[in-house]
Amino acid sequence: KGAKIEARNNEERTPLHKAAKSDAENVVKLLIERGAEVNPRDKYDLTPVRLVENLKTAHILEQHGATE
């Protein structure tokens, strides 16, 4: 089966938060294609797009409705 797409860690971050923070563009795309919520908030009230450092990754998220 695999990991749950909306699983949360101790900071309430999802796999999409982790992929965005790592600027893993292909993983971000895959998670979105598989139905990941684009704007989940972690315990610091941050969405994945707030964690990116790479503009290309931010653009991918924004194309799918990501907001701060």
mmCIF file of C-alpha atoms in Angstrom:
data_model
loop_
_atom_site.group_PDB
_atom_site.id
_atom_site.type_symbol
_atom_site.label_atom_id
_atom_site.label_comp_id
_atom_site.label_asym_id
_atom_site.label_seq_id
_atom_site.Cartn_x
_atom_site.Cartn_y
_atom_site.Cartn_z
ATOM 1 C CA LYS A 1 0.000 0.000 0.000
ATOM 2 C CA GLY A 2 2.348 2.802 1.057
ATOM 3 C CA ALA A 3 2.335 5.853 3.259
ATOM 4 C CA LYS A 4 -0.770 7.911 3.940
ATOM 5 C CA ILE A 5 -0.715 11.011 1.776
ATOM 6 C CA GLU A 6 -2.055 13.228 4.580
ATOM 7 C CA ALA A 7 -0.025 11.709 7.445
ATOM 8 C CA ARG A 8 1.211 14.236 9.997
ATOM 9 C CA ASN A 9 4.456 14.360 11.972
ATOM 10 C CA ASN A 10 5.023 15.879 15.425
ATOM 11 C CA GLU A 11 5.012 19.380 13.883
ATOM 12 C CA GLU A 12 1.722 18.561 12.113
ATOM 13 C CA ARG A 13 3.503 18.644 8.749
ATOM 14 C CA THR A 14 2.351 16.495 5.846
ATOM 15 C CA PRO A 15 4.474 14.808 3.178
ATOM 16 C CA LEU A 16 3.747 17.843 0.987
ATOM 17 C CA HIS A 17 5.279 20.154 3.617
ATOM 18 C CA LYS A 18 8.406 17.979 3.654
ATOM 19 C CA ALA A 19 8.643 17.774 -0.155
ATOM 20 C CA ALA A 20 8.145 21.537 -0.488
ATOM 21 C CA LYS A 21 10.776 22.317 2.148
ATOM 22 C CA SER A 22 13.216 19.966 0.368
ATOM 23 C CA ASP A 23 12.374 21.543 -3.014
ATOM 24 C CA ALA A 24 11.591 18.069 -4.331
ATOM 25 C CA GLU A 25 9.636 19.235 -7.378
ATOM 26 C CA ASN A 26 8.797 15.767 -8.686
ATOM 27 C CA VAL A 27 7.540 14.632 -5.285
ATOM 28 C CA VAL A 28 5.445 17.802 -4.934
ATOM 29 C CA LYS A 29 3.879 17.104 -8.347
ATOM 30 C CA LEU A 30 3.243 13.447 -7.498
ATOM 31 C CA LEU A 31 1.620 14.232 -4.154
ATOM 32 C CA ILE A 32 -0.667 16.806 -5.768
ATOM 33 C CA GLU A 33 -1.562 14.377 -8.574
ATOM 34 C CA ARG A 34 -2.432 11.782 -5.921
ATOM 35 C CA GLY A 35 -4.797 14.182 -4.196
ATOM 36 C CA ALA A 36 -2.734 15.796 -1.450
ATOM 37 C CA GLU A 37 -4.291 18.849 0.186
ATOM 38 C CA VAL A 38 -2.333 21.839 -1.177
ATOM 39 C CA ASN A 39 -2.846 24.196 1.781
ATOM 40 C CA PRO A 40 -2.565 22.158 4.989
ATOM 41 C CA ARG A 41 -1.298 24.162 7.955
ATOM 42 C CA ASP A 42 1.284 22.860 10.386
ATOM 43 C CA LYS A 43 1.412 23.674 14.107
ATOM 44 C CA TYR A 44 3.159 26.957 13.243
ATOM 45 C CA ASP A 45 0.297 27.851 10.855
ATOM 46 C CA LEU A 46 2.575 27.448 7.811
ATOM 47 C CA THR A 47 1.440 26.025 4.483
ATOM 48 C CA PRO A 48 3.852 24.125 2.203
ATOM 49 C CA VAL A 49 4.344 27.111 -0.109
ATOM 50 C CA ARG A 50 5.737 29.111 2.848
ATOM 51 C CA LEU A 51 8.522 26.536 3.284
ATOM 52 C CA VAL A 52 9.943 26.519 -0.250
ATOM 53 C CA GLU A 53 13.170 28.213 -1.266
ATOM 54 C CA ASN A 54 13.016 27.293 -4.957
ATOM 55 C CA LEU A 55 10.758 29.490 -7.105
ATOM 56 C CA LYS A 56 9.957 26.605 -9.445
ATOM 57 C CA THR A 57 8.586 24.542 -6.557
ATOM 58 C CA ALA A 58 6.574 27.545 -5.340
ATOM 59 C CA HIS A 59 5.176 28.021 -8.848
ATOM 60 C CA ILE A 60 4.051 24.373 -9.014
ATOM 61 C CA LEU A 61 2.221 24.761 -5.713
ATOM 62 C CA GLU A 62 0.667 28.089 -6.714
ATOM 63 C CA GLN A 63 -0.560 26.625 -10.029
ATOM 64 C CA HIS A 64 -2.571 24.178 -7.932
ATOM 65 C CA GLY A 65 -4.085 26.799 -5.643
ATOM 66 C CA ALA A 66 -1.490 27.077 -2.886
ATOM 67 C CA THR A 67 -1.692 30.162 -0.714
ATOM 68 C CA GLU A 68 0.273 31.493 2.212
#
